[in-house]
Short mmCIF file of C-alpha atoms in Angstrom, two decimals:
data_model
loop_
_atom_site.label_atom_id
_atom_site.label_comp_id
_atom_site.label_asym_id
_atom_site.label_seq_id
_atom_site.Cartn_x
_atom_site.Cartn_y
_atom_site.Cartn_z
CA MET A 13 -73.61 186.71 22.29
CA LYS A 14 -72.38 187.68 25.15
CA ASN A 15 -73.96 184.06 26.28
CA GLN A 16 -72.57 182.15 23.75
CA TYR A 17 -69.37 183.22 25.34
CA ALA A 18 -70.90 182.30 28.76
CA GLN A 19 -71.06 178.94 27.48
CA ASN A 20 -68.09 178.34 25.32
CA ILE A 21 -66.32 179.45 28.81
CA GLN A 22 -68.16 176.42 30.78
CA ALA A 23 -68.07 173.58 28.04
CA ILE A 24 -64.16 174.50 28.63
CA VAL A 25 -64.27 174.77 32.16
CA ILE A 26 -66.43 171.51 32.05
CA GLY A 27 -64.07 169.96 29.85
CA ILE A 28 -60.93 171.00 31.94
CA VAL A 29 -62.65 169.65 35.09
CA LEU A 30 -63.14 166.43 32.81
CA ALA A 31 -60.39 165.80 32.20
CA LEU A 32 -58.90 166.33 35.74
CA ILE A 33 -60.72 163.94 37.09
CA LEU A 34 -60.21 161.59 34.25
CA LEU A 35 -56.20 162.48 34.81
CA LEU A 36 -56.72 161.64 38.99
CA GLY A 37 -58.87 158.88 38.83
CA SER A 38 -56.50 156.95 36.04
CA SER A 39 -53.29 157.91 38.47
CA SER A 40 -55.37 157.09 41.63
CA PHE A 41 -54.68 153.08 41.11
CA VAL A 42 -51.63 150.52 39.64
CA ILE A 43 -52.39 146.96 38.09
CA ILE A 44 -49.92 145.01 38.76
CA ASN A 45 -49.33 141.64 36.60
CA PRO A 46 -48.25 138.20 37.32
CA GLY A 47 -45.01 138.39 37.42
CA GLU A 48 -43.74 141.77 39.00
CA ALA A 49 -43.80 143.29 42.11
CA GLY A 50 -44.47 146.80 42.82
CA VAL A 51 -43.00 149.84 45.15
CA LEU A 52 -44.93 152.19 45.77
CA SER A 53 -43.25 155.82 46.64
CA ILE A 54 -44.79 158.75 47.56
CA LEU A 55 -43.39 162.75 47.42
CA GLY A 56 -39.59 160.43 46.90
CA LYS A 57 -40.14 158.05 49.09
CA SER A 58 -41.04 153.96 49.20
CA ARG A 59 -43.35 152.87 50.96
CA ASP A 60 -42.99 150.04 53.46
CA GLY A 61 -44.88 146.81 51.72
CA ALA A 62 -44.63 144.95 48.23
CA LEU A 63 -47.49 145.82 46.16
CA LEU A 64 -47.94 142.56 43.96
CA GLU A 65 -50.16 141.30 41.74
CA GLY A 66 -53.58 142.70 41.22
CA ILE A 67 -55.48 147.02 41.56
CA HIS A 68 -53.78 148.60 44.04
CA LEU A 69 -55.07 152.23 44.88
CA LYS A 70 -52.46 155.28 45.59
CA PRO A 71 -52.16 158.73 45.71
CA PRO A 72 -53.05 160.08 42.22
CA LEU A 73 -49.96 162.77 40.75
CA ILE A 74 -47.58 162.54 43.58
CA SER A 75 -47.34 158.69 44.43
CA LYS A 76 -44.60 156.57 41.87
CA VAL A 77 -45.23 152.67 41.54
CA ASP A 78 -41.88 151.27 40.07
CA VAL A 79 -42.84 147.75 38.49
CA TYR A 80 -40.30 144.73 39.22
CA ASP A 81 -39.73 141.94 37.45
CA VAL A 82 -39.69 138.49 39.40
CA THR A 83 -40.12 135.96 36.59
CA VAL A 84 -36.95 133.42 36.34
CA GLN A 85 -34.30 135.89 34.86
CA LYS A 86 -30.85 134.68 33.16
CA PHE A 87 -27.27 136.33 33.36
CA GLU A 88 -24.01 134.91 32.30
CA VAL A 89 -20.16 135.76 34.37
CA PRO A 90 -17.30 135.38 33.73
CA ALA A 91 -15.16 134.15 36.48
CA LYS A 92 -12.14 133.89 37.66
CA SER A 93 -10.44 131.59 40.08
CA ALA A 94 -7.00 129.22 41.53
CA THR A 95 -7.32 125.78 42.63
CA ARG A 96 -5.87 125.02 45.93
CA ASP A 97 -3.10 123.18 44.25
CA LEU A 98 -2.38 126.84 42.98
CA GLN A 99 -3.37 126.44 39.17
CA ASP A 100 -5.56 128.98 36.98
CA LEU A 101 -9.08 127.92 37.14
CA THR A 102 -11.50 129.94 34.01
CA GLY A 103 -15.08 129.84 34.33
CA ARG A 104 -18.15 130.99 32.32
CA PHE A 105 -21.60 131.23 34.54
CA ALA A 106 -25.54 131.09 33.24
CA ILE A 107 -27.19 132.01 36.80
CA ASN A 108 -30.99 131.61 36.93
CA PHE A 109 -32.53 133.86 38.93
CA ARG A 110 -35.07 135.68 39.96
CA LEU A 111 -35.95 138.33 43.46
CA ASP A 112 -38.14 137.65 46.14
CA PRO A 113 -41.53 139.68 45.93
CA THR A 114 -41.74 140.16 49.37
CA GLU A 115 -38.31 141.58 49.15
CA VAL A 116 -38.53 144.30 46.10
CA VAL A 117 -39.09 147.50 48.40
CA THR A 118 -35.43 146.93 50.04
CA ILE A 119 -33.97 145.82 46.56
CA ARG A 120 -36.00 149.28 45.71
CA ARG A 121 -34.52 150.58 48.82
CA THR A 122 -30.48 149.58 48.62
CA GLN A 123 -30.19 148.95 45.11
CA GLY A 124 -32.87 150.48 42.34
CA SER A 125 -32.81 148.58 39.30
CA LEU A 126 -32.85 144.91 38.16
CA GLU A 127 -29.71 146.54 35.73
CA ASN A 128 -28.04 147.49 39.01
CA ILE A 129 -28.19 143.79 40.61
CA VAL A 130 -26.62 142.50 37.85
CA ALA A 131 -24.21 144.60 38.20
CA LYS A 132 -22.96 145.23 41.90
CA ILE A 133 -24.22 142.36 43.46
CA ILE A 134 -24.39 139.21 41.48
CA ALA A 135 -21.34 139.55 38.55
CA PRO A 136 -19.23 140.06 42.44
CA GLN A 137 -21.32 137.52 44.02
CA THR A 138 -20.31 134.61 41.55
CA GLN A 139 -16.60 135.99 41.52
CA GLU A 140 -16.61 135.20 44.95
CA SER A 141 -18.68 132.09 45.43
CA PHE A 142 -16.27 130.99 42.73
CA LYS A 143 -13.35 131.58 44.70
CA ILE A 144 -14.63 129.68 47.11
CA ALA A 145 -15.67 126.58 45.21
CA GLY A 146 -11.95 126.44 43.66
CA ALA A 147 -9.72 127.18 46.55
CA LYS A 148 -10.91 123.67 47.87
CA LYS A 149 -10.61 121.28 44.87
CA THR A 150 -6.95 120.82 43.64
CA ALA A 151 -6.99 121.47 39.58
CA GLU A 152 -7.29 117.50 38.91
CA GLU A 153 -9.89 117.19 41.25
CA SER A 154 -11.98 120.36 39.41
CA ILE A 155 -12.29 117.94 36.46
CA THR A 156 -12.80 115.06 37.52
CA GLN A 157 -15.00 116.89 40.63
CA ARG A 158 -16.66 119.12 38.51
CA SER A 159 -20.34 117.84 39.85
CA ALA A 160 -18.54 118.69 43.38
CA LEU A 161 -17.16 121.80 42.72
CA LYS A 162 -21.06 122.90 41.35
CA GLU A 163 -22.59 122.48 43.76
CA ASP A 164 -19.74 123.66 46.12
CA PHE A 165 -20.20 127.42 43.95
CA ASP A 166 -23.94 126.65 44.52
CA ASN A 167 -23.80 126.53 47.58
CA ALA A 168 -21.53 129.61 47.86
CA LEU A 169 -24.04 131.56 45.47
CA SER A 170 -27.05 130.99 47.15
CA GLY A 171 -26.32 131.72 50.20
CA ARG A 172 -24.19 135.40 49.22
CA LEU A 173 -27.13 136.56 47.33
CA GLU A 174 -30.03 135.41 49.56
CA LYS A 175 -29.64 138.47 51.53
CA TYR A 176 -30.25 140.61 48.83
CA GLY A 177 -33.60 139.34 47.79
CA VAL A 178 -31.63 137.07 44.95
CA ILE A 179 -33.16 133.92 45.08
CA VAL A 180 -30.66 131.95 42.56
CA ILE A 181 -32.56 128.55 40.95
CA ASP A 182 -29.97 127.55 39.27
CA THR A 183 -26.12 127.27 37.53
CA SER A 184 -24.94 126.31 34.87
CA VAL A 185 -20.84 125.89 34.18
CA ILE A 186 -20.56 126.67 30.15
CA ASP A 187 -16.81 126.30 30.45
CA LEU A 188 -14.22 126.07 32.80
CA ASN A 189 -10.56 125.68 31.80
CA PHE A 190 -6.86 125.83 32.88
CA SER A 191 -3.86 127.24 32.08
CA THR A 192 -1.76 125.89 28.90
CA ASP A 193 0.63 124.95 30.81
CA PHE A 194 -1.18 122.40 33.24
CA ALA A 195 -3.36 121.50 30.18
CA LYS A 196 -0.49 120.46 28.21
CA ALA A 197 0.54 117.94 31.50
CA VAL A 198 -2.82 116.55 32.22
CA GLU A 199 -2.89 115.66 28.56
CA GLU A 200 1.34 114.06 28.88
CA LYS A 201 -0.82 112.39 32.39
CA GLN A 202 -2.65 110.85 30.33
CA ILE A 203 -1.30 109.50 27.48
CA ALA A 204 1.69 108.42 30.16
CA GLU A 205 -1.23 106.24 32.02
CA GLN A 206 -2.40 104.93 29.12
CA ARG A 207 1.10 103.47 28.25
CA ALA A 208 1.15 101.95 31.48
CA GLN A 209 -2.21 99.96 31.28
CA ARG A 210 -1.59 98.50 27.94
CA ALA A 211 2.02 97.31 30.03
CA VAL A 212 0.12 95.93 32.09
CA TYR A 213 -2.56 94.87 30.00
CA ILE A 214 0.80 93.30 27.64
CA ALA A 215 2.54 92.10 30.95
CA ARG A 216 -0.88 89.66 31.86
CA GLU A 217 -0.98 88.70 28.52
CA ALA A 218 2.42 86.81 28.64
CA GLU A 219 1.95 85.91 31.60
CA GLN A 220 -1.45 83.78 31.55
CA GLU A 221 1.13 82.10 28.25
CA ALA A 222 3.75 81.52 30.11
CA GLN A 223 0.87 79.46 32.94
CA ALA A 224 -0.45 77.70 29.82
CA ASP A 225 2.50 76.47 28.40
CA ILE A 226 3.03 75.18 31.78
CA ASN A 227 0.23 73.85 32.02
CA ARG A 228 0.50 72.07 28.99
CA ALA A 229 4.54 71.08 29.90
CA GLN A 230 2.84 69.55 33.36
CA GLY A 231 -0.10 67.62 31.10
CA ARG A 232 2.73 66.23 28.20
CA SER A 233 4.86 65.21 31.52
CA GLU A 234 1.85 63.98 32.96
CA ALA A 235 1.08 62.04 30.08
CA GLN A 236 4.51 60.43 29.18
CA ARG A 237 4.08 59.26 33.19
CA LEU A 238 0.94 57.30 32.72
CA LEU A 239 2.69 55.96 29.61
CA ALA A 240 5.92 54.99 30.83
CA GLU A 241 4.15 53.16 34.10
CA THR A 242 1.72 51.28 31.49
CA LEU A 243 4.02 49.84 29.55
CA LYS A 244 6.13 48.43 32.63
CA ALA A 245 3.07 46.81 34.05
CA GLN A 246 1.43 43.46 32.49
CA GLY A 247 0.28 44.04 28.55
CA GLY A 248 1.91 46.92 27.87
CA GLU A 249 4.53 45.49 25.34
CA LEU A 250 1.31 44.92 23.23
CA VAL A 251 0.57 49.20 24.13
CA LEU A 252 3.54 49.43 22.32
CA GLN A 253 2.94 47.69 19.89
CA LYS A 254 -1.00 48.75 19.17
CA GLU A 255 0.93 52.57 19.42
CA ALA A 256 3.56 51.73 16.70
CA ILE A 257 0.30 50.84 13.83
CA GLN A 258 -1.14 53.78 15.15
CA ALA A 259 1.57 56.18 13.68
CA TRP A 260 2.35 54.06 10.61
CA ARG A 261 -1.07 53.88 9.43
CA GLU A 262 -1.19 57.31 10.30
CA GLY A 263 2.02 58.23 8.81
CA GLY A 264 0.03 57.49 5.14
CA ALA A 265 2.05 54.82 4.70
CA GLN A 266 1.25 50.91 3.25
CA MET A 267 0.95 48.90 5.61
CA PRO A 268 3.06 45.90 5.95
CA LYS A 269 2.49 42.57 4.66
CA VAL A 270 5.17 41.41 6.74
CA LEU A 271 4.65 41.94 11.43
CA VAL A 272 6.91 40.11 12.96
CA LEU A 273 6.71 38.75 16.23
CA GLY A 274 7.81 36.46 19.17
CA LYS A 275 10.10 35.56 22.41
CA ASP A 276 12.78 37.34 20.62
CA ALA A 277 11.59 39.98 19.15
CA PRO A 278 12.52 43.34 20.00
CA ARG A 279 9.66 45.01 22.27
CA VAL A 280 8.60 47.52 19.35
CA PRO A 281 7.43 45.36 16.24
CA PHE A 282 9.66 44.93 13.49
CA LEU A 283 8.12 46.32 10.03
CA PHE A 284 8.83 46.08 6.66
CA ASN A 285 6.71 45.06 3.54
CA VAL A 286 7.90 41.74 1.99
CA GLY A 287 7.96 43.08 -1.48
CA ASN A 288 10.02 45.50 -0.36
CA VAL A 289 12.76 43.13 0.31
CA GLU A 290 11.88 40.94 -3.18
CA GLY A 291 12.09 43.86 -4.70
CA GLY A 292 15.45 44.46 -3.13
CA SER A 293 16.77 40.73 -3.89
#
């Protein structure tokens, strides 16, 4: 009976020892997966040097490893600014960023969790960066030079977040709005510009038409001048007579049966139809 009791106690002790060994063994190392970085703390104090992907040994029971996601994160931030000409400008940005794996120890000591980084660092720095970028442009330039506005914003934000161990990958302007009064003024200006362009087009069209009339008039004048010189020259009467006959024919009338020509005949031939004369008599 005593031997059976002793064996049971021995089995329990062995089980406890094996459990302790298993517990100590499992807590004496940590596995950091790709896209992660860890911070080792012993008795609540973080140790220098980030734990990158792989297996790392650590003191059992008295140590803890905080694991951070260092892949690209996305966060949308609203922001408000004033332009150089004091127009209100509001926007919403999508910030793509990641934590610098080599700086996670500093991040752990100063900011703690990723949520704190977003709320206490990224959001306010986005606001300040937008104020810097917006103040460099007028309201109209913010519309016509939107890419330049974004570039100024990116540069300001990257410089501000870099010192916190946050790397900005890219930003996107989701929305950009002005005050209602300014938006209305821009619309009215665009309408006025379109009307002005239309007026310029109409004026140019009228100018071109007037020039065409002048050119046609000059052409007719030149033709008349040449005709006059031809008529004055020797044989000019024959030309005039030919044109008279041509005009008669093109007018649709019957060609006359009598053509009066001679020394005393007028310069334009006197044409008449003998049939008409006989009918009149």
